PDB file of C-alpha atoms in Angstrom:
ATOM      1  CA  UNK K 752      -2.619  -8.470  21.353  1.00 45.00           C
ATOM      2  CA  UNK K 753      -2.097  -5.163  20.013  1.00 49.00           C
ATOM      3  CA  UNK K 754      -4.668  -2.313  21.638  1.00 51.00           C
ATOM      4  CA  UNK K 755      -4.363   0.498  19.136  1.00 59.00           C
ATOM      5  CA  UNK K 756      -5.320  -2.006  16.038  1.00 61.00           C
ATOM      6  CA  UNK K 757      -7.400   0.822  13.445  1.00 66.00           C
ATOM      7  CA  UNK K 758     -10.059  -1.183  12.248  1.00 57.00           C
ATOM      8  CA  UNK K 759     -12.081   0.331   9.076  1.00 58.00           C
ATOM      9  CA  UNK K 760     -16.023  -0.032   9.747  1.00 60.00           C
ATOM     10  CA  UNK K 761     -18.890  -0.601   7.087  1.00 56.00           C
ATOM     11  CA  UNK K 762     -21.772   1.491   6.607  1.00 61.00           C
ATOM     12  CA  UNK K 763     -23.904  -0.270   9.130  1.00 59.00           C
ATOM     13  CA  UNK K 764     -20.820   0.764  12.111  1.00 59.00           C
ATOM     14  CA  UNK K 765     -19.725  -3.604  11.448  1.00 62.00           C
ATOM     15  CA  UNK K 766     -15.829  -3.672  12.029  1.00 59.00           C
ATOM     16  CA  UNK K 767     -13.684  -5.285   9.103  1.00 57.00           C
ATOM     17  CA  UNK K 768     -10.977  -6.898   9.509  1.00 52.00           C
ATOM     18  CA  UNK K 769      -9.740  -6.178   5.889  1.00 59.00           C
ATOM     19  CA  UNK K 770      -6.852  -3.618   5.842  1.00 65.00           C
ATOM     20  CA  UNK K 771      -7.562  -0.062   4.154  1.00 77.00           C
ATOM     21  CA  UNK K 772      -6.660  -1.095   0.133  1.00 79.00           C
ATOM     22  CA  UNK K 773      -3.240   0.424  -1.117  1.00 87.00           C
ATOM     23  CA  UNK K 774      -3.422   2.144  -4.396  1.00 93.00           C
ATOM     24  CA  UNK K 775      -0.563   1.238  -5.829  1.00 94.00           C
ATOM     25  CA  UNK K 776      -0.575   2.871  -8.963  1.00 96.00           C
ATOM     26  CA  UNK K 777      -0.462   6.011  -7.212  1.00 96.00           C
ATOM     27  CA  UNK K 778       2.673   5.333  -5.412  1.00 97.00           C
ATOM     28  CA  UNK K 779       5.857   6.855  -7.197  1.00 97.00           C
ATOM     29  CA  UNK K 780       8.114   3.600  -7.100  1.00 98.00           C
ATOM     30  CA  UNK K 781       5.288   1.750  -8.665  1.00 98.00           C
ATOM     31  CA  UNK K 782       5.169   4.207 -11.355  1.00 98.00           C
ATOM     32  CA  UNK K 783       8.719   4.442 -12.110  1.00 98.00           C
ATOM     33  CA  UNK K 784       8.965   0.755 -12.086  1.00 98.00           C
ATOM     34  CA  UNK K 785       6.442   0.313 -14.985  1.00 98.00           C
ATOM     35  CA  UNK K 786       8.787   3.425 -16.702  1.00 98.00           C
ATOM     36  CA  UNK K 787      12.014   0.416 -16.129  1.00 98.00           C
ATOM     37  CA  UNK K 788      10.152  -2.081 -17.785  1.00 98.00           C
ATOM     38  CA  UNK K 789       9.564  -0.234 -20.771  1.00 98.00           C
ATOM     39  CA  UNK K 790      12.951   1.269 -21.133  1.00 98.00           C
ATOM     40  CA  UNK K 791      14.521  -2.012 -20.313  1.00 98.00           C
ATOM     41  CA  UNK K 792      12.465  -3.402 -23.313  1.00 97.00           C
ATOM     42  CA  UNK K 793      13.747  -0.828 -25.461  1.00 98.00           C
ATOM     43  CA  UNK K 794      16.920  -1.075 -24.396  1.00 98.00           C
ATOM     44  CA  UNK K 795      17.162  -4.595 -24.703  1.00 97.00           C
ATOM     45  CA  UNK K 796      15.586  -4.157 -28.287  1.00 96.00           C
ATOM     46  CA  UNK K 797      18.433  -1.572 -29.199  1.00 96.00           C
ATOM     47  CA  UNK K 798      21.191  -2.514 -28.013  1.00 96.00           C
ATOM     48  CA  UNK K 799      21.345  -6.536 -26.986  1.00 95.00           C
ATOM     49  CA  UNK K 800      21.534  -9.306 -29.499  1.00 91.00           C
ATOM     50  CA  UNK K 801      18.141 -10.241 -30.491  1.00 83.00           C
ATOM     51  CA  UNK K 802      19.249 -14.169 -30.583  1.00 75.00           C
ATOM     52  CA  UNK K 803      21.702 -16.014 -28.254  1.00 72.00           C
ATOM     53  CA  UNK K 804      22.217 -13.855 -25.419  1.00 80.00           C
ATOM     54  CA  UNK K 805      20.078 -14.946 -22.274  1.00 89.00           C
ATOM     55  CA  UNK K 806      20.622 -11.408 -20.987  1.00 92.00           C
ATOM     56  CA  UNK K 807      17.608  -9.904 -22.996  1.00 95.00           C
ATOM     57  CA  UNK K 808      15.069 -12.022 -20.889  1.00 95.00           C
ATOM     58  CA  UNK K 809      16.528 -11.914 -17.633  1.00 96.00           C
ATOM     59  CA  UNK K 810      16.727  -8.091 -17.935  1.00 97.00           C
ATOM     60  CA  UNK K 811      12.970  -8.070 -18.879  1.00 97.00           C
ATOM     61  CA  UNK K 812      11.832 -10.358 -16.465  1.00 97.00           C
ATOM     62  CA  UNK K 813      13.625  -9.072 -13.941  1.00 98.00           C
ATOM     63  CA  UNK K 814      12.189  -5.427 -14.622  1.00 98.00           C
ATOM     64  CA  UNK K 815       9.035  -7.277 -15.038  1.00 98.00           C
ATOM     65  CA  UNK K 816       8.954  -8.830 -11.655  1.00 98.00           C
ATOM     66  CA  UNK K 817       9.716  -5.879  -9.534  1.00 98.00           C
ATOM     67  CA  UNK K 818       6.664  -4.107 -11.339  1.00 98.00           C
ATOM     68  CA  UNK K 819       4.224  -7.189 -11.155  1.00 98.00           C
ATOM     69  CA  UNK K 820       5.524  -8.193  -7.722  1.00 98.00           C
ATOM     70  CA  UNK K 821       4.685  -4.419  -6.101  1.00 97.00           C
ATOM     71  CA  UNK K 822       1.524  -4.605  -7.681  1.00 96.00           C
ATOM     72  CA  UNK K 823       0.542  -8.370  -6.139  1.00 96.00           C
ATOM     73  CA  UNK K 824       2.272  -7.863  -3.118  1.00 94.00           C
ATOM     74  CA  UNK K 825       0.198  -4.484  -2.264  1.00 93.00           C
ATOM     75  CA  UNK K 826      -3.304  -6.025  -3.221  1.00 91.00           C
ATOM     76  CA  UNK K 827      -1.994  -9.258  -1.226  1.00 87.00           C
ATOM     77  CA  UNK K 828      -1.718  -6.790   1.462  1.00 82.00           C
ATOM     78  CA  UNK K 829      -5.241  -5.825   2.430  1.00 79.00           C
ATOM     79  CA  UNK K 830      -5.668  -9.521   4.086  1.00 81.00           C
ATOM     80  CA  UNK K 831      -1.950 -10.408   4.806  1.00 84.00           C
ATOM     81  CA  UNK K 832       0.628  -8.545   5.961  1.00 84.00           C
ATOM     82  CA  UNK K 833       3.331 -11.752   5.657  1.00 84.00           C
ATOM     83  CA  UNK K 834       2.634 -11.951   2.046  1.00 90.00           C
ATOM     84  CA  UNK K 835       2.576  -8.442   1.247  1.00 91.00           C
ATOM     85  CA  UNK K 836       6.386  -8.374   2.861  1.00 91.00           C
ATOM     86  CA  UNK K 837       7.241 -11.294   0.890  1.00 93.00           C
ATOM     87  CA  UNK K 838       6.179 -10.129  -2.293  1.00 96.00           C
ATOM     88  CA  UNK K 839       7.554  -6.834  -1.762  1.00 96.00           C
ATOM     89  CA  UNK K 840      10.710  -8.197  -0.460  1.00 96.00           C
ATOM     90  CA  UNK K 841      10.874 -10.365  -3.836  1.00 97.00           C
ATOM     91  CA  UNK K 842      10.420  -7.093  -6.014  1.00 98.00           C
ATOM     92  CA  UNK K 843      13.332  -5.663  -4.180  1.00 97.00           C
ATOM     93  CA  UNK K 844      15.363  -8.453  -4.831  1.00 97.00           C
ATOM     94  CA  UNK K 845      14.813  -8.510  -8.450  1.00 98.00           C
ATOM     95  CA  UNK K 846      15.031  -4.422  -8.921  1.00 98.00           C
ATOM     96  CA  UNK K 847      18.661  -5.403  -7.170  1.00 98.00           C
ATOM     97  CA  UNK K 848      19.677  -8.303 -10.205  1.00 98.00           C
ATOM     98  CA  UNK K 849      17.919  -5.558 -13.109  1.00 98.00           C
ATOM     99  CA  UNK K 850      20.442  -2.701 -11.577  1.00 98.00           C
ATOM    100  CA  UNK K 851      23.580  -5.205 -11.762  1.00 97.00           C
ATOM    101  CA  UNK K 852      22.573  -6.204 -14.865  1.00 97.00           C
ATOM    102  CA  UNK K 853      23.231  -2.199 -16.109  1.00 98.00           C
ATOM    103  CA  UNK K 854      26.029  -1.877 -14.364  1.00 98.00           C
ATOM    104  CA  UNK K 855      27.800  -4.531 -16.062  1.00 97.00           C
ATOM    105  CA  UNK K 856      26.716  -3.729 -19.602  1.00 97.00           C
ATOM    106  CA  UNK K 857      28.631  -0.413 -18.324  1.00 98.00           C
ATOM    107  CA  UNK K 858      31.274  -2.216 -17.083  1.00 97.00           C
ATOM    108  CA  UNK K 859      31.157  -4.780 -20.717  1.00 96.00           C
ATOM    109  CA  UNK K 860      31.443  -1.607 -22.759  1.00 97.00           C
ATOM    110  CA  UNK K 861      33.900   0.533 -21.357  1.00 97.00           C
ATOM    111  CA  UNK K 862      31.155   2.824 -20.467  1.00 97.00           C
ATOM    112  CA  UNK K 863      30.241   5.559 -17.326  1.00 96.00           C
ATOM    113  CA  UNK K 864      28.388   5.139 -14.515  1.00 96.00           C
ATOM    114  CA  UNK K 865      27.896   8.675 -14.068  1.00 96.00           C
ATOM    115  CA  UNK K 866      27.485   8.287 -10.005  1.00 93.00           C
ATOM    116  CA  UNK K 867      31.171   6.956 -10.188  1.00 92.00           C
ATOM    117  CA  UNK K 868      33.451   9.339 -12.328  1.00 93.00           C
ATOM    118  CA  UNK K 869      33.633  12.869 -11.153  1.00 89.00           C
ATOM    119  CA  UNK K 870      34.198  14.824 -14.369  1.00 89.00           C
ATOM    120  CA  UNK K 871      30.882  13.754 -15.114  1.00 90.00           C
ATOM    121  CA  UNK K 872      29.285  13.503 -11.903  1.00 89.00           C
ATOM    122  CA  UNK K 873      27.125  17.254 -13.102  1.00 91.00           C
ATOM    123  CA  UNK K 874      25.207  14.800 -15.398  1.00 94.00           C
ATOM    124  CA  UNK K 875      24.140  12.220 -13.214  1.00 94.00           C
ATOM    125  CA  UNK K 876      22.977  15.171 -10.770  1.00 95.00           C
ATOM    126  CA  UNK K 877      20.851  16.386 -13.832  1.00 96.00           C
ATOM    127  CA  UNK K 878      19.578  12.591 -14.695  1.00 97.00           C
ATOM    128  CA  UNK K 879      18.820  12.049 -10.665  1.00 96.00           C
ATOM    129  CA  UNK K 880      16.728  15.180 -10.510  1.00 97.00           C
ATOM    130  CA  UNK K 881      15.035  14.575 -13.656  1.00 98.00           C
ATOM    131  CA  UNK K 882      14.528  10.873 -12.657  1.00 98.00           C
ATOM    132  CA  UNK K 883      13.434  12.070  -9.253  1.00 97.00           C
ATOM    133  CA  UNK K 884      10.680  14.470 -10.499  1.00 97.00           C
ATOM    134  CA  UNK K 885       9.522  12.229 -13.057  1.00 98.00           C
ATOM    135  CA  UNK K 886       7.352   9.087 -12.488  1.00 97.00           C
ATOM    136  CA  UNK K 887       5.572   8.047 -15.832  1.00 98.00           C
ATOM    137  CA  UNK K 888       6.390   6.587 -19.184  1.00 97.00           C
ATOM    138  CA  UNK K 889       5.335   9.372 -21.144  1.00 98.00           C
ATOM    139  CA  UNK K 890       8.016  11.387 -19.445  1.00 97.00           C
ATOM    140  CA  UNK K 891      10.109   9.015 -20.449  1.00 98.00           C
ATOM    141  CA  UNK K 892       9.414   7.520 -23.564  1.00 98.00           C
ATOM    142  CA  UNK K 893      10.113   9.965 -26.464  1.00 97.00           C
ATOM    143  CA  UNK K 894      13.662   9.728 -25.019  1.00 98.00           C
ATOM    144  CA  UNK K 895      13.722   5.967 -25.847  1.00 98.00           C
ATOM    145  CA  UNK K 896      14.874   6.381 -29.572  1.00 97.00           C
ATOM    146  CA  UNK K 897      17.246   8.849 -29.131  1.00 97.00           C
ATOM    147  CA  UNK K 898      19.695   8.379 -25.922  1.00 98.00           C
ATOM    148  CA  UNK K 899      22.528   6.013 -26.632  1.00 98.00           C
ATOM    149  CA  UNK K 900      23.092   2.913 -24.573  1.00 98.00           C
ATOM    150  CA  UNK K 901      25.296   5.226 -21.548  1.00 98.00           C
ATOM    151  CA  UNK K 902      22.326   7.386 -21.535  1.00 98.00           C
ATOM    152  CA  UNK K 903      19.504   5.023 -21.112  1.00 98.00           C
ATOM    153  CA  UNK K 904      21.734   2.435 -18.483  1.00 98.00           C
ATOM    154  CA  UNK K 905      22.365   5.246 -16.222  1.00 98.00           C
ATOM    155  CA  UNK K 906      18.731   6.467 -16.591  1.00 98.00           C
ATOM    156  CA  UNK K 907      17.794   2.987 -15.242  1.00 98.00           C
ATOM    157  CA  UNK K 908      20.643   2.731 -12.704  1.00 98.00           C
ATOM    158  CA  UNK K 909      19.243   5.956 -11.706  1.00 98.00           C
ATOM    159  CA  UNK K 910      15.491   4.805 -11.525  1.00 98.00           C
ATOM    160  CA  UNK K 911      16.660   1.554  -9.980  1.00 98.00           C
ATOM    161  CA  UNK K 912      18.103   2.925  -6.955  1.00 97.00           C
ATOM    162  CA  UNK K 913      15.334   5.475  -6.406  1.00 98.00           C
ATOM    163  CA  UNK K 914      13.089   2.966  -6.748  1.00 98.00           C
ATOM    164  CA  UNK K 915      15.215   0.780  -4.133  1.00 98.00           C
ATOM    165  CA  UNK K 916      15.157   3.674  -1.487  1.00 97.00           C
ATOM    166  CA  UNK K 917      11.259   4.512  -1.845  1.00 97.00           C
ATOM    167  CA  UNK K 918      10.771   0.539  -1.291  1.00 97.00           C
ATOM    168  CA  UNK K 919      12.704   0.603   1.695  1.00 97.00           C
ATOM    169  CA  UNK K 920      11.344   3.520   3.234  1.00 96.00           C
ATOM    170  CA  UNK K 921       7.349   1.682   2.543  1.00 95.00           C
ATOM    171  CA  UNK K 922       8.665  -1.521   3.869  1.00 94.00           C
ATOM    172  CA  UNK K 923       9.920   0.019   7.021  1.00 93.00           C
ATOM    173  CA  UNK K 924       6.418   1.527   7.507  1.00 91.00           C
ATOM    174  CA  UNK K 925       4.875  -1.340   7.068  1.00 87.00           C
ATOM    175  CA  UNK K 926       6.719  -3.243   9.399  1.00 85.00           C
ATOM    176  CA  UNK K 927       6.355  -0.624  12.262  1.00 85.00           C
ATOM    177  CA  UNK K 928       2.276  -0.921  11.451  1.00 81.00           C
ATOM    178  CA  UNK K 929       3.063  -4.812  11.710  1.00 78.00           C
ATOM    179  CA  UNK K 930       4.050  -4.632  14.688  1.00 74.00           C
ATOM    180  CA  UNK K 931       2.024  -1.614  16.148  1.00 73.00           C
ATOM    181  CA  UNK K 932      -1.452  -3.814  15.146  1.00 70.00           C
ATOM    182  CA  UNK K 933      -0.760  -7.329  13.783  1.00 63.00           C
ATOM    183  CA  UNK K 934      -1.831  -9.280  11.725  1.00 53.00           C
ATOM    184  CA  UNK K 935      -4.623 -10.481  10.157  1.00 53.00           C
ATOM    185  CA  UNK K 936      -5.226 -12.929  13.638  1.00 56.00           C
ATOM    186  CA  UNK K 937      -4.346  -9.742  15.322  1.00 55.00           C
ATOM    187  CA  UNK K 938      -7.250  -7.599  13.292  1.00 50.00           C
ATOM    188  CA  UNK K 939      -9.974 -10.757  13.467  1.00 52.00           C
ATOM    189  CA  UNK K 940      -9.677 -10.804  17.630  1.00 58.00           C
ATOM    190  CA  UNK K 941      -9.848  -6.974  17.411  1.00 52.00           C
ATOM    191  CA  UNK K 942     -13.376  -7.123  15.323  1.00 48.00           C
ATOM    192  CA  UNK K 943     -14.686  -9.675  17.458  1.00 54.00           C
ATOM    193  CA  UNK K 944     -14.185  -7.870  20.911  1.00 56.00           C
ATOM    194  CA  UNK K 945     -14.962  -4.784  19.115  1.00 53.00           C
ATOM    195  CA  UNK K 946     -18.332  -6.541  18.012  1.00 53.00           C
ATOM    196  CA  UNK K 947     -18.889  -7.977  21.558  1.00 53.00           C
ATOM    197  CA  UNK K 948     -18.380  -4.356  23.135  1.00 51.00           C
ATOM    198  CA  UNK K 949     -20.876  -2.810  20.800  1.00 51.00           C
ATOM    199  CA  UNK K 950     -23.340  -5.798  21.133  1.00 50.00           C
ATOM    200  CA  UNK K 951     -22.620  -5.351  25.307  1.00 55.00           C
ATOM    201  CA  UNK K 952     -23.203  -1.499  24.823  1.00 57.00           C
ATOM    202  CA  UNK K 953     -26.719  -2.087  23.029  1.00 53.00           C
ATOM    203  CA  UNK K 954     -27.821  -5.042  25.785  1.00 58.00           C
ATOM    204  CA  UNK K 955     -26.873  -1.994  28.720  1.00 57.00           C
ATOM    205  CA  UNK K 956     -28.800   0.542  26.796  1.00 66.00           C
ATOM    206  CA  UNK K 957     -32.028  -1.872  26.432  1.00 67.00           C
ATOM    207  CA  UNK K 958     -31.771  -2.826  29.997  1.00 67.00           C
ATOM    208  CA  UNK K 959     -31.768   1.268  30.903  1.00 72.00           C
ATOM    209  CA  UNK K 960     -34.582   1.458  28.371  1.00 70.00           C
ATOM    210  CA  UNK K 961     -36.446  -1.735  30.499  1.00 71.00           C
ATOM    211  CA  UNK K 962     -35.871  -0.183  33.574  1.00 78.00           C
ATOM    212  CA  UNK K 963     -37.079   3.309  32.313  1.00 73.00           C
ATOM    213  CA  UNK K 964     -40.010   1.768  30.557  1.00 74.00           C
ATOM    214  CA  UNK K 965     -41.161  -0.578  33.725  1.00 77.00           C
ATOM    215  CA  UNK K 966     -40.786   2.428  35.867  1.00 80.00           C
ATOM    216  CA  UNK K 967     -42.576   4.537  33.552  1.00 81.00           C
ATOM    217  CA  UNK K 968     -45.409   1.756  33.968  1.00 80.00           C
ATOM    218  CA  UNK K 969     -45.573   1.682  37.457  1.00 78.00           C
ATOM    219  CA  UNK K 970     -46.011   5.540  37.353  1.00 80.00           C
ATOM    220  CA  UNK K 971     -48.923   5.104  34.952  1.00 80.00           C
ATOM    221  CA  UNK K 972     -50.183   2.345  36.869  1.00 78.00           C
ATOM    222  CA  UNK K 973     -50.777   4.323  40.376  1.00 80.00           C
ATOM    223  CA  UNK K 974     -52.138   7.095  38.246  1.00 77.00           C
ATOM    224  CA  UNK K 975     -54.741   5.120  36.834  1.00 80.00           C
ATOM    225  CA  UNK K 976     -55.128   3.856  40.620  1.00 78.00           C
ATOM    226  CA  UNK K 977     -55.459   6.645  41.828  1.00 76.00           C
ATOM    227  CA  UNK K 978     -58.113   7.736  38.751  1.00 78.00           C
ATOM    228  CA  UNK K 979     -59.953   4.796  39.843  1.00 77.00           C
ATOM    229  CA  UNK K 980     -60.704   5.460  43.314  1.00 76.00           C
ATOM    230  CA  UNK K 981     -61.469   9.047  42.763  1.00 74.00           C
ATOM    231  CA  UNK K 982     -64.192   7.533  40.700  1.00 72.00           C
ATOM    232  CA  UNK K 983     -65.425   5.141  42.869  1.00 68.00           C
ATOM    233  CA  UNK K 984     -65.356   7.640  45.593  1.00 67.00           C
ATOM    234  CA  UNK K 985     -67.225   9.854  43.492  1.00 65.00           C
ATOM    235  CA  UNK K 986     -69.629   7.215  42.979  1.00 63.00           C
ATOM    236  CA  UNK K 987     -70.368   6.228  46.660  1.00 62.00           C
ATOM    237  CA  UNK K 988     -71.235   9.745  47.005  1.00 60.00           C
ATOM    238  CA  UNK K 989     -73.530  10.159  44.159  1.00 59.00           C
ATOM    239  CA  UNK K 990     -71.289  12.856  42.514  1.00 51.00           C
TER     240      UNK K 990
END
């Protein structure tokens, strides 16, 4: 069983054996993700048939389920490392089938993926830095209504892949921690032993306290002895 296992502790000093929560809406691939869902719904809403074409709601969904499967995956997380991974692993996968899904509307069209063509490649650099240093919609969203359909697929190419890299870089931490301090199992046998060191730690300290205490008695007690007999002796004596 892992030895270095970090265990959080209540107020009382009681070990838990909950992980310490993630808060994923602070984490910058959440945030971009809810930024893909939106665009991909305005996108979708622009420039995709309204009627007919099966794309519209497997681009949405799929946008959809990286979002929604970061944000169960991550509060999963704080009991259960496997399902966490899963979850996370499932997000990636569908961030993957949203990104193919721009690249061949590019590719339908007869339209640039900026990271490809090098006359061009000075805008991409500009989208990737802007993409990079930007995490929420409102960044985002007054640009909805105005870029054409070249503009807003490479903005979520873009996105996607940033968002792909981030992922992989959490994932990898989390697997090192995995296997640094277990599992759930792991963290349960940790709080237990940890429990039963504290509890043998207060039984050693009441047995000093015993021994002090009895000896502190028996000190007491051949005072009081010794009280006694200097008034008996007194008495004999008349004193």
């Amino acid at each position: 069983m892992p030895n270095n296992i970090n265990l959080k502790r209540y107020d009382d000093g009681m070990p838990s054996v909950l992980r310490k929560a993630t808060v994923y809406t602070e984490l910058h691939f959440y945030r971009k993700s809810d930024v893909l869902v939106q665009l991909t719904k305005a996108f979708c809403e622009r420039f995709l048939p309204k009627y007919g074409d099966r794309t519209v709601d497997q681009m949405v969904q799929a946008a959809r389920s990286v979002k929604q499967n970061i944000a169960e995956g991550l509060t999963d997380g704080q009991t259960s490392f496997e399902t966490e991974i899963k979850l996370m692993g499932i997000a990636k996968g569908s961030n993957q089938e949203l990104l193919e899904d721009y690249q061949d509307y590019l590719k339908q069209h007869g339209l640039n993926d900026w990271a490809k063509v090098v006359h061009i490649r000075h805008r991409y650099d500009k989208l990737l830095v802007f993409c990079r240093t930007h995490n929420d919609l409102p960044d985002f969203a007054p640009f909805f209504a105005r870029w054409t359909d070249e503009e807003m697929a490479n903005t979520a190419i873009s996105l996607c892949h940033i968002v792909d890299k981030s992922m992989t870089t959490f994932m990898k931490k989390r697997d090192r921690e995995f296997v640094e301090e277990g599992g759930v199992r792991e963290r349960m046998t940790a709080a237990r032993l940890d429990m039963r060191g504290t509890q043998k730690q207060i039984i050693a300290q009441q047995k000093e306290e015993i021994i002090a205490l009895k000896a502190r008695i028996a000190s007491l007690e051949r005072e009081i002895a010794v009280l006694r007999e200097r008034g008996e002796a007194g008495e004999n004596y008349g004193v």
